[in-house]
PDB file of C-alpha atoms in Angstrom:
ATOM      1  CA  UNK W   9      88.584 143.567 154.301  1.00 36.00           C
ATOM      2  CA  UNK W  10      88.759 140.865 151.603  1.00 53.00           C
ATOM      3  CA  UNK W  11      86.110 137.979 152.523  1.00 64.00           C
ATOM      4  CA  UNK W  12      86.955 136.118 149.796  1.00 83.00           C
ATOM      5  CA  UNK W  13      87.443 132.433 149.870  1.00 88.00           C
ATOM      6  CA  UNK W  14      90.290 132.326 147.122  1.00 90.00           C
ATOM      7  CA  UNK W  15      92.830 134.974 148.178  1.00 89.00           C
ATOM      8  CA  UNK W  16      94.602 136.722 145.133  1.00 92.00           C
ATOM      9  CA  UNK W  17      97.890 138.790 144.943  1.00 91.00           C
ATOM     10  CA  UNK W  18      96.946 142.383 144.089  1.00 92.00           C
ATOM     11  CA  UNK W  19      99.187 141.720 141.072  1.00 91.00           C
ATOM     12  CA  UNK W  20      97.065 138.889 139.672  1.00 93.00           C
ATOM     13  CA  UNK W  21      95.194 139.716 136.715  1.00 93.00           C
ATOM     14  CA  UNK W  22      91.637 139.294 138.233  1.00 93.00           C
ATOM     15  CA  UNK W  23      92.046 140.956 141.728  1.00 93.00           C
ATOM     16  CA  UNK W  24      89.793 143.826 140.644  1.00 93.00           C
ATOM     17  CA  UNK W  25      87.515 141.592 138.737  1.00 94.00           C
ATOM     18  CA  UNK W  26      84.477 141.110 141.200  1.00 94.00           C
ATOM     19  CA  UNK W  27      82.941 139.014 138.566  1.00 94.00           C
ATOM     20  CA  UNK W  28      85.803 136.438 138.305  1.00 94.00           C
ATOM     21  CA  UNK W  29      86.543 136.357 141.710  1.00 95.00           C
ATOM     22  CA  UNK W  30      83.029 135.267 142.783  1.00 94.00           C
ATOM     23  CA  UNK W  31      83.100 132.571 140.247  1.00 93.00           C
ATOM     24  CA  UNK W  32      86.975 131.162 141.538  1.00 93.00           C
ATOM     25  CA  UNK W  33      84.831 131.196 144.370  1.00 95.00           C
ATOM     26  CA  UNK W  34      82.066 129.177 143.976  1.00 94.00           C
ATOM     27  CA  UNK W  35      84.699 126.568 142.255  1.00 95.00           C
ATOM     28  CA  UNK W  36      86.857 126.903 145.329  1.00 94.00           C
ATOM     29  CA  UNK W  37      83.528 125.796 147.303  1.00 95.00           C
ATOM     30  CA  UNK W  38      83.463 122.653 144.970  1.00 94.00           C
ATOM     31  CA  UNK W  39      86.990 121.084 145.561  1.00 93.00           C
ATOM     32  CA  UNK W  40      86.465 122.227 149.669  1.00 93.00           C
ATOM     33  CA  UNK W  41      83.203 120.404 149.737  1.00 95.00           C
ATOM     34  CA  UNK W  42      83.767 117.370 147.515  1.00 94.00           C
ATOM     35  CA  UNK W  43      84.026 113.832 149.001  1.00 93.00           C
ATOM     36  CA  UNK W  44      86.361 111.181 146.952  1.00 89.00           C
ATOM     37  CA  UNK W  45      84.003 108.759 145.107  1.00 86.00           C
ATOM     38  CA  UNK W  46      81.293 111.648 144.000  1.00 90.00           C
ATOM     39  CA  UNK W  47      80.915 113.077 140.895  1.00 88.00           C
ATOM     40  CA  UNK W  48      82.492 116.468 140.885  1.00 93.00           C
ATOM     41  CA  UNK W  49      80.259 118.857 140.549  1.00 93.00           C
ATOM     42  CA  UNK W  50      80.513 120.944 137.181  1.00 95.00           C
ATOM     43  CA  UNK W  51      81.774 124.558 137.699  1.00 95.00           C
ATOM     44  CA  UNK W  52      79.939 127.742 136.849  1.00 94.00           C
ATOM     45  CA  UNK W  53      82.193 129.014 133.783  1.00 95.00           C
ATOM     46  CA  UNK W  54      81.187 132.016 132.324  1.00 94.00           C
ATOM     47  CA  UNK W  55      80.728 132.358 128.678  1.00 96.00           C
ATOM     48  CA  UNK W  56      84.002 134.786 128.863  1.00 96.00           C
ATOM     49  CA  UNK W  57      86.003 132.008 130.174  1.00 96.00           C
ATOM     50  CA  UNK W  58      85.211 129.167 127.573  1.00 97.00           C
ATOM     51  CA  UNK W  59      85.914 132.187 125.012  1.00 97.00           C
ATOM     52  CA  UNK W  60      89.188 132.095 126.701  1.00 97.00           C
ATOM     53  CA  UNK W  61      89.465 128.269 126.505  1.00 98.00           C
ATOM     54  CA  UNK W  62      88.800 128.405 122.979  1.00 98.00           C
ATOM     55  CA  UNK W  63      91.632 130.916 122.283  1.00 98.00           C
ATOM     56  CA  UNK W  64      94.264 129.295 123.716  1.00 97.00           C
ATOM     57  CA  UNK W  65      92.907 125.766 122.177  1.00 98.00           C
ATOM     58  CA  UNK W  66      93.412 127.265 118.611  1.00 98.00           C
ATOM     59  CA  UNK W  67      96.848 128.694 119.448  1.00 97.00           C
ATOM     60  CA  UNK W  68      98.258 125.297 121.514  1.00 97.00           C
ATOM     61  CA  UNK W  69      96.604 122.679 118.960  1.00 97.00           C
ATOM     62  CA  UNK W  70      99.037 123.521 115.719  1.00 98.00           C
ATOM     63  CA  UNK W  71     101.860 123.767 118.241  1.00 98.00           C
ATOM     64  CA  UNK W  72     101.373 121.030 119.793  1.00 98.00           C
ATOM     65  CA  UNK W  73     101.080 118.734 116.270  1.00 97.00           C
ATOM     66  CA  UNK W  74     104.868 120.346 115.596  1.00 97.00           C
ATOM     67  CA  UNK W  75     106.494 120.393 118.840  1.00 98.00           C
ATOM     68  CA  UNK W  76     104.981 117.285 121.356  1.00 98.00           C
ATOM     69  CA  UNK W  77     105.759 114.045 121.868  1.00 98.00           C
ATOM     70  CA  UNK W  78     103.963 111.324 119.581  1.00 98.00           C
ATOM     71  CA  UNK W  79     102.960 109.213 121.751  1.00 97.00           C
ATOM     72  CA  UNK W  80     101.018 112.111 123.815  1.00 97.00           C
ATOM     73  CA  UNK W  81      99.852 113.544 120.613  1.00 98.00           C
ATOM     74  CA  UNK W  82      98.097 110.334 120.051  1.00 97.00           C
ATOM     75  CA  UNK W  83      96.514 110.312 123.216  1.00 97.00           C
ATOM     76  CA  UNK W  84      95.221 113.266 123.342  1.00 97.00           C
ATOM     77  CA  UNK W  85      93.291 112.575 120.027  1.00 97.00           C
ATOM     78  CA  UNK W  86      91.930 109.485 122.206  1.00 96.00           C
ATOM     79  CA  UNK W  87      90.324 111.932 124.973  1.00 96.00           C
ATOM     80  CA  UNK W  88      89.361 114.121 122.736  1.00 96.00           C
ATOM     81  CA  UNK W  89      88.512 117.318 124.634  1.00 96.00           C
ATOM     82  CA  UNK W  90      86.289 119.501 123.360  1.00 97.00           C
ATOM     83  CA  UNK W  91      87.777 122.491 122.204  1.00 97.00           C
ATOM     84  CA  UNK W  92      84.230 124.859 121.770  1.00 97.00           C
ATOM     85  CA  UNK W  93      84.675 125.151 125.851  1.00 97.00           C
ATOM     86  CA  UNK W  94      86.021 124.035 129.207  1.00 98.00           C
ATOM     87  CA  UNK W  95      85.170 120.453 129.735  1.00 97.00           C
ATOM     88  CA  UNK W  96      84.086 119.680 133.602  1.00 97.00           C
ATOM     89  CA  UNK W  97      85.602 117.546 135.359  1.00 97.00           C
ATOM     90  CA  UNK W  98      83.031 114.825 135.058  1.00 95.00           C
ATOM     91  CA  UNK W  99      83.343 114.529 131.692  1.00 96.00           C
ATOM     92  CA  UNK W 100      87.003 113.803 131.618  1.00 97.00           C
ATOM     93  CA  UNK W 101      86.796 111.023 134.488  1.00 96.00           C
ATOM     94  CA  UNK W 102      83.998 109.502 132.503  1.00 95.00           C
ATOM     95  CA  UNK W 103      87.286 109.048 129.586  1.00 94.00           C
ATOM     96  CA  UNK W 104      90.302 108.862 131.993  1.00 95.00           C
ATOM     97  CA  UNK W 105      88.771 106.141 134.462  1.00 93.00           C
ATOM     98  CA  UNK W 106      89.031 103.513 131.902  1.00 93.00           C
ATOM     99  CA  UNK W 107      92.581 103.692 132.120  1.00 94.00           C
ATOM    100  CA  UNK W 108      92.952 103.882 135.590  1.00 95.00           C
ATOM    101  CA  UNK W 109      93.210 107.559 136.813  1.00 97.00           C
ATOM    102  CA  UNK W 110      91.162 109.765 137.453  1.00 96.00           C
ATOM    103  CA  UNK W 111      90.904 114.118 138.655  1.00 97.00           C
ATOM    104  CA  UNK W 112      89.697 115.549 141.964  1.00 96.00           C
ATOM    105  CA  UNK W 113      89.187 119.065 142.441  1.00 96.00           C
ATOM    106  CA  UNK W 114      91.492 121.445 144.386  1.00 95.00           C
ATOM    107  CA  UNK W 115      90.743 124.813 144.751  1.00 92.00           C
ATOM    108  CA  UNK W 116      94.572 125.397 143.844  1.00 89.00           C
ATOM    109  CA  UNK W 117      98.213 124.723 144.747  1.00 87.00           C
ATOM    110  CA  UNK W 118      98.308 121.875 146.906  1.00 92.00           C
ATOM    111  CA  UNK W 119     101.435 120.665 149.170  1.00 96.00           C
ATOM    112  CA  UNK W 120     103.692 118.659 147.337  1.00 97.00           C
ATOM    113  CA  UNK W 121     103.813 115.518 149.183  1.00 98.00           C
ATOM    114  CA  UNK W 122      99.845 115.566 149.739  1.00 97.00           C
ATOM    115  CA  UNK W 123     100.108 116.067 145.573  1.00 97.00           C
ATOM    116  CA  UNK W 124     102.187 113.157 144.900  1.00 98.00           C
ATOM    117  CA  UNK W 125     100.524 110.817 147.242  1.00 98.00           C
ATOM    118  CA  UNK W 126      97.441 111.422 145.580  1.00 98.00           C
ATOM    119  CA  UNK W 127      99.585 110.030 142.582  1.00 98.00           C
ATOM    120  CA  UNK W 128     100.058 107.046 144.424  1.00 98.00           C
ATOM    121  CA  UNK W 129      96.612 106.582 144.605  1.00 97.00           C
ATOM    122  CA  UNK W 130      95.562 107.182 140.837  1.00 97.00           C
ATOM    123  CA  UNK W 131      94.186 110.580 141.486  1.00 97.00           C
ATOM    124  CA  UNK W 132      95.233 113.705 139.975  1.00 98.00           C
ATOM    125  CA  UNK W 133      94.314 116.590 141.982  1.00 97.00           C
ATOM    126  CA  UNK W 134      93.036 119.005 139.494  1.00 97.00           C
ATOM    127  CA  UNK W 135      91.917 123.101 139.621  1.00 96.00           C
ATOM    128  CA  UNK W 136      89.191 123.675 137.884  1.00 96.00           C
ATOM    129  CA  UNK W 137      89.233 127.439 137.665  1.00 96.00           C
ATOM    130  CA  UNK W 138      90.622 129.236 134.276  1.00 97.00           C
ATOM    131  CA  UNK W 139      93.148 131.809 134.151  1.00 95.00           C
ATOM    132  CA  UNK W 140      92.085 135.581 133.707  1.00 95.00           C
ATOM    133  CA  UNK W 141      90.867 136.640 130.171  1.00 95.00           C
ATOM    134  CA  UNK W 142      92.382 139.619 130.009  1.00 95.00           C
ATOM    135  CA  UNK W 143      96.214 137.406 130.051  1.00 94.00           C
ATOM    136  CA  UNK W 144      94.837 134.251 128.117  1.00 94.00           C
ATOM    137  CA  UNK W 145      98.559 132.955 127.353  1.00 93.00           C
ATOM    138  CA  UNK W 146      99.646 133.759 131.010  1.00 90.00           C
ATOM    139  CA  UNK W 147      98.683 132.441 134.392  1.00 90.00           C
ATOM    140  CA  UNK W 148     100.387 133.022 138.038  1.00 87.00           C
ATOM    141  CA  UNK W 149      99.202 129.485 138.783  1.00 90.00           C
ATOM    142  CA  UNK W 150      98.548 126.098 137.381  1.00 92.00           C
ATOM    143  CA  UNK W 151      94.857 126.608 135.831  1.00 96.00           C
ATOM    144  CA  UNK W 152      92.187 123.858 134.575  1.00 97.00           C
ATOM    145  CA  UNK W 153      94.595 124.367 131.276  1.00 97.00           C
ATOM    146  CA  UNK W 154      97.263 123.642 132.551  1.00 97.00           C
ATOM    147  CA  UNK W 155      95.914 120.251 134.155  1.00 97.00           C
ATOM    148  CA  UNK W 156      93.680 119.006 131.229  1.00 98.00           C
ATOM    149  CA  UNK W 157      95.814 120.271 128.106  1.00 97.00           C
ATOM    150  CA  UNK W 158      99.053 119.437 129.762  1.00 97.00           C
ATOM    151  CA  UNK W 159      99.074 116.275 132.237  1.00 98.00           C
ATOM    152  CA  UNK W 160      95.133 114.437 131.414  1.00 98.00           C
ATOM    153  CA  UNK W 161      96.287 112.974 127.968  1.00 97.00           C
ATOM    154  CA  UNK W 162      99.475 111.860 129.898  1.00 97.00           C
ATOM    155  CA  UNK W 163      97.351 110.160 132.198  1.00 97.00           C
ATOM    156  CA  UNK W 164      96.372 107.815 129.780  1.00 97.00           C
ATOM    157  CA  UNK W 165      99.773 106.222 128.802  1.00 97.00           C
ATOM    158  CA  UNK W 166     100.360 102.997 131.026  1.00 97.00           C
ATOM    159  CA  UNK W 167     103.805 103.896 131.840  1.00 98.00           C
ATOM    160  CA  UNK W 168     102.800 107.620 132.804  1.00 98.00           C
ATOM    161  CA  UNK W 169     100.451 106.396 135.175  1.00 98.00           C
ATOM    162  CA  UNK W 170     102.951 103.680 136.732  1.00 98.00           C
ATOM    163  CA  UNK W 171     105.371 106.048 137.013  1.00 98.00           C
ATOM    164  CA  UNK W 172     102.981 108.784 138.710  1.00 98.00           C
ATOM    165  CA  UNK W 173     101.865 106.456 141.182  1.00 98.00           C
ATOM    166  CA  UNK W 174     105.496 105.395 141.760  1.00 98.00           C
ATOM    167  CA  UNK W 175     106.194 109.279 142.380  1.00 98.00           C
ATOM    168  CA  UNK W 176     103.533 109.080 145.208  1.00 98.00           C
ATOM    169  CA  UNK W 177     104.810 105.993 146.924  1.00 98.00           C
ATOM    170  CA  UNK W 178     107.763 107.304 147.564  1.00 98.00           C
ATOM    171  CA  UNK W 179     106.243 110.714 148.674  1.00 98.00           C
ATOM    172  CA  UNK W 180     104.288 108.143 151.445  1.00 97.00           C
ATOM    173  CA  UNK W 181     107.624 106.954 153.097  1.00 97.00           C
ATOM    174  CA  UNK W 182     109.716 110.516 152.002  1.00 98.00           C
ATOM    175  CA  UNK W 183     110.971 112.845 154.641  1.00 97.00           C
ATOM    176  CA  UNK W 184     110.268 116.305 153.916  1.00 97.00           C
ATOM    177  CA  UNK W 185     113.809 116.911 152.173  1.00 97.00           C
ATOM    178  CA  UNK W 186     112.989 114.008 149.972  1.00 98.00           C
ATOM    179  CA  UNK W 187     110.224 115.445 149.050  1.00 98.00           C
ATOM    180  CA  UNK W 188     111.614 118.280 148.065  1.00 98.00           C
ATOM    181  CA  UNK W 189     114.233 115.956 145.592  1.00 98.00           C
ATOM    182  CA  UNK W 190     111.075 113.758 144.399  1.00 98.00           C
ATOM    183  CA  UNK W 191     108.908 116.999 143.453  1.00 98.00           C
ATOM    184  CA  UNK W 192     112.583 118.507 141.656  1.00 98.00           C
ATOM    185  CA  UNK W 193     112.453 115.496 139.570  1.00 98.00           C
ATOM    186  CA  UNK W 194     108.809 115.409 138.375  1.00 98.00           C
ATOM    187  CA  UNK W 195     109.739 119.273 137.850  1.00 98.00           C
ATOM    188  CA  UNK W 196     111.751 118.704 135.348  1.00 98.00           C
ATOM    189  CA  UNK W 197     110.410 115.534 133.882  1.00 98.00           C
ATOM    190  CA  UNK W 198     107.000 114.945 133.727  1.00 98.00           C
ATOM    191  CA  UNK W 199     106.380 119.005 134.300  1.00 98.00           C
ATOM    192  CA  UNK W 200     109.064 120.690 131.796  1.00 98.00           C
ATOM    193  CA  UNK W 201     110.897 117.921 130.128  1.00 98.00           C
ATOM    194  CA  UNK W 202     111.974 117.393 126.655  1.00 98.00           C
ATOM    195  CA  UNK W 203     112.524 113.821 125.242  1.00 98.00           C
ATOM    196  CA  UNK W 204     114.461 113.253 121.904  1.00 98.00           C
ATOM    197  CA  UNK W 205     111.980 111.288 118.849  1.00 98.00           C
ATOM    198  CA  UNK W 206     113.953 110.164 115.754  1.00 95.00           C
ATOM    199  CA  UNK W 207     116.595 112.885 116.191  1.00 96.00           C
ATOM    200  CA  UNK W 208     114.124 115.625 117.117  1.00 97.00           C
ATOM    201  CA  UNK W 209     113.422 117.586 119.946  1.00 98.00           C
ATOM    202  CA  UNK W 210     109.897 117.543 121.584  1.00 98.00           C
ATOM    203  CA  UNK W 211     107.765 118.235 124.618  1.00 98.00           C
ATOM    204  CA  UNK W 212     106.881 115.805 127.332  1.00 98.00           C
ATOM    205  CA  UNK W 213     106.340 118.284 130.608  1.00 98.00           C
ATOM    206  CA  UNK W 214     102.737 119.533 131.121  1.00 97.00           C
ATOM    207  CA  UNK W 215     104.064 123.011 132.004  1.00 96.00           C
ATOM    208  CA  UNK W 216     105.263 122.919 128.269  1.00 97.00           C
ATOM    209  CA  UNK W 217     102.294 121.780 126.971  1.00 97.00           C
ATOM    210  CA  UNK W 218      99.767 124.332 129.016  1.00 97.00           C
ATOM    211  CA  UNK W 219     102.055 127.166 127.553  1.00 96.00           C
ATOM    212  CA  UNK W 220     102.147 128.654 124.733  1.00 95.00           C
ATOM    213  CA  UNK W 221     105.403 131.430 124.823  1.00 94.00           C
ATOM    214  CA  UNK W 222     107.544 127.727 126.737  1.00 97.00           C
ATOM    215  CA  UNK W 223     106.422 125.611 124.329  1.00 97.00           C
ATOM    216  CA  UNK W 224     107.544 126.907 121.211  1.00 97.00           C
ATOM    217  CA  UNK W 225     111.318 128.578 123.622  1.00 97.00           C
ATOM    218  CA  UNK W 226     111.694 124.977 125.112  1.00 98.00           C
ATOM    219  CA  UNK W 227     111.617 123.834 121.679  1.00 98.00           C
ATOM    220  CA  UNK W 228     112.828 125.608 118.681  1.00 97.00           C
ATOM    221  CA  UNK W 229     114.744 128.464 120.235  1.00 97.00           C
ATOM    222  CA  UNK W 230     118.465 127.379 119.678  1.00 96.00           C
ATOM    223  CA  UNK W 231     119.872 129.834 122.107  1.00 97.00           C
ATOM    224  CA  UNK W 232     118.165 127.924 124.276  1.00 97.00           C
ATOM    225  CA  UNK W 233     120.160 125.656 127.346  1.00 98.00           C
ATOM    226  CA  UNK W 234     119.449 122.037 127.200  1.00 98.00           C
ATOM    227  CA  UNK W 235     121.079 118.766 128.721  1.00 98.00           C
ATOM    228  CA  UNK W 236     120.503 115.194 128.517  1.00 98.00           C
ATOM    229  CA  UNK W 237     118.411 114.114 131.729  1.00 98.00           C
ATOM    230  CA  UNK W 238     120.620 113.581 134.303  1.00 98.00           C
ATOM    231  CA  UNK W 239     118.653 112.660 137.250  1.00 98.00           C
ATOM    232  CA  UNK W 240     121.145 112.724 139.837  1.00 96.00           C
ATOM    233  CA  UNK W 241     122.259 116.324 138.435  1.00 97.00           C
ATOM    234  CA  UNK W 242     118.250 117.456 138.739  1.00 97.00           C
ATOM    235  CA  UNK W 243     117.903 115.795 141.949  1.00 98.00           C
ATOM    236  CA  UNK W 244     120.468 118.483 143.360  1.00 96.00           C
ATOM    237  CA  UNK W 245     118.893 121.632 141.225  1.00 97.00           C
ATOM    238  CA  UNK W 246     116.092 124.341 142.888  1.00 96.00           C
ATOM    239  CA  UNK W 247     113.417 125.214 140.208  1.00 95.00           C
ATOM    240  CA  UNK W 248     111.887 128.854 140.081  1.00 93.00           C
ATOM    241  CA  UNK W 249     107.770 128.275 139.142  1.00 91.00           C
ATOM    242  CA  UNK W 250     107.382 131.832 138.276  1.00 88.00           C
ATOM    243  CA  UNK W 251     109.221 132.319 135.373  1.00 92.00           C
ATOM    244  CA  UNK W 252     110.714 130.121 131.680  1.00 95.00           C
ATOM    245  CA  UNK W 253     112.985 127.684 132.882  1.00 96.00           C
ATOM    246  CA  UNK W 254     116.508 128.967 132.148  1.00 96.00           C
ATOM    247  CA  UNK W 255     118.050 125.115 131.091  1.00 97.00           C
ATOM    248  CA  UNK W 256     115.881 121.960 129.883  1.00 98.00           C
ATOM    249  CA  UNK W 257     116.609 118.363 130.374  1.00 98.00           C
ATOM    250  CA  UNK W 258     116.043 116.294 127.876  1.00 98.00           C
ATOM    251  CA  UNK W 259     115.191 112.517 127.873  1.00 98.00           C
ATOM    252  CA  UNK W 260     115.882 109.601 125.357  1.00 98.00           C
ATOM    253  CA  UNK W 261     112.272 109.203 124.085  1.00 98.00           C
ATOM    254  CA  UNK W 262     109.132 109.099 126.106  1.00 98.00           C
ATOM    255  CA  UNK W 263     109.686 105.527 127.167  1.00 98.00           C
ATOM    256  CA  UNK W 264     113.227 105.526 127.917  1.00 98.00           C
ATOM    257  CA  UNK W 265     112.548 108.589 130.072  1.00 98.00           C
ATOM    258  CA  UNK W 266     110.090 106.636 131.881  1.00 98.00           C
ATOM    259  CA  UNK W 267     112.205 104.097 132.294  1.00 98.00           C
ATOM    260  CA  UNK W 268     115.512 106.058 133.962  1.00 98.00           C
ATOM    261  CA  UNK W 269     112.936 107.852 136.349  1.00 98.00           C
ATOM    262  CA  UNK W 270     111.190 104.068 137.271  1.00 98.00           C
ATOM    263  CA  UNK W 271     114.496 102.690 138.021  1.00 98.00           C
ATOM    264  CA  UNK W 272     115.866 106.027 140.002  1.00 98.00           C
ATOM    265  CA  UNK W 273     112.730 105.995 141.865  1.00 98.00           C
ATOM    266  CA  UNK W 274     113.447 102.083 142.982  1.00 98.00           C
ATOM    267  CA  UNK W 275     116.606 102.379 143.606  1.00 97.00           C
ATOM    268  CA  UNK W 276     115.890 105.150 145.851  1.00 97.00           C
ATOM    269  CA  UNK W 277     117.640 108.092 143.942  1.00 97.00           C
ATOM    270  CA  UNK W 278     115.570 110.274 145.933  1.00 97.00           C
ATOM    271  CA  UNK W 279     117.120 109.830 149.382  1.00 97.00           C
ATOM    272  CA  UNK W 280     119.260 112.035 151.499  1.00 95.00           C
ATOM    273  CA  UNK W 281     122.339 110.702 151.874  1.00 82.00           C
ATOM    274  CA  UNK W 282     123.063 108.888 155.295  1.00 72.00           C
ATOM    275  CA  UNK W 283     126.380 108.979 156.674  1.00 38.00           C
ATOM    276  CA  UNK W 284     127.971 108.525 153.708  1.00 42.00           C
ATOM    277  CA  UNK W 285     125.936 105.374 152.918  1.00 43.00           C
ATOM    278  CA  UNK W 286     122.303 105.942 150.729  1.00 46.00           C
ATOM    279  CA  UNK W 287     119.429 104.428 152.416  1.00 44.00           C
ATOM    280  CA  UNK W 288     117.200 101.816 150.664  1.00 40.00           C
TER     281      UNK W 288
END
């Protein structure tokens, strides 16, 4: 019988790693035992796992100087991670609360609405956990990778963080359909968007930033499918989260992006249709 506290599919890559699973774990006991307002607790990483942290730090960096978004570029310089090993939690509220925000641990996925509310409320819910070492450039689910390299810089930007918490007001009043349309939009935006810069394609979505192979396909690959961001077309469109998305949206810079999902969110873009008449 597994006793575990963090159940794995046999197919993950650390089900028959005693070692990792003991450690997911312990950081599974953090997040579960954590009360808002504390200082998380740091997390027992192995010396393995920063290893890992630092390979997939000098893979993402030079692709992330070609391929993402200025304006997060810059950012990220601001927070300045450390890239010799996994930063804790603490350390990256001690940078992100000036500006508002700040990360709370979950042991991992998290219901969507409960996710975007916490938006609402400036709080990112964050894993803390890295993926497996023996897959460094894949992981089943989102990883502390994929929350610091891909949304913390983001979390920075004014309009990122207006928009977020826009994202979880709506989730407060949404019905569960509507939730499902609000989390299909951040999908595709703010998760695995593209945004245009001076005639060039380049990253905004955190899943594209955490990922090395989706970076460089969302990108550069010019077989590619990609459309200009249509948010009443993505409202409408299922997303599969276990595999490359097969068509990418892509937005008219990072601040006119920002600015079609703040006025689709107000004008309440996001509701089911009622009767033939859309609800405000």
């Amino acid at each position: 019988m597994d006793h575990h506290l963090v159940p794995l599919d046999p197919d993950h890559p650390g089900f028959r790693d005693p070692v990792y699973r003991a450690r997911r774990d312990a950081i599974a006991r953090i997040a579960r035992d954590h009360r808002h307002g504390d200082p998380v607790p740091d997390a027992p990483y192995a010396a393995e796992e920063h290893g890992v942290w630092r390979q997939i730090r000098a893979t993402l960096d030079p692709l992330h100087e070609r391929l993402v978004s200025a304006d997060l570029l810059r950012l990220a310089r601001t927070l300045d991670l450390p890239t010799d090993g996994i930063p804790q939690l603490a350390l990256v509220n001690e940078r992100l609360q000036a500006h508002g925000f700040s990360m709370e641990p979950v042991a991992g996925l998290v219901d969507a609405r409960i996710f975007l509310m916490h938006l609402g409320r400036s709080t990112f819910l964050s894993t803390q956990y890295i993926r497996h070492a023996s897959k460094p450039f894949y992981t089943p689910e989102p990883d502390v990778v994929h929350e610091l390299v891909g949304h913390a810089a983001s979390l920075m930007h004014p309009g990122v963080a207006a928009t977020s918490r826009r994202f979880g007001r709506c989730a407060a009043e949404a019905t569960d359909e509507e939730v499902e349309r609000l989390t299909r939009v951040y999908w595709y935006t703010l998760e695995f968007g593209l945004v245009e810069e001076d005639g060039q394609l380049k990253a905004l979505g955190a899943g594209l930033l955490s990922s090395v192979g989706e970076l460089q396909r969302s990108v550069e690959d010019p077989t590619v499918p990609r459309q200009s961001l249509d948010l009443d077309e993505v409202v409408e469109r299922p997303y599969d989260p276990t595999t490359f998305q097969p068509l990418y949206d892509v937005g008219p810079g990072l601040d006119g992006t920002l600015a079609m999902l703040d006025a689709w969110l107000d004008a309440g873009g996001w509701r089911l249709p009622s009767a033939g008449i859309r609800r405000r």
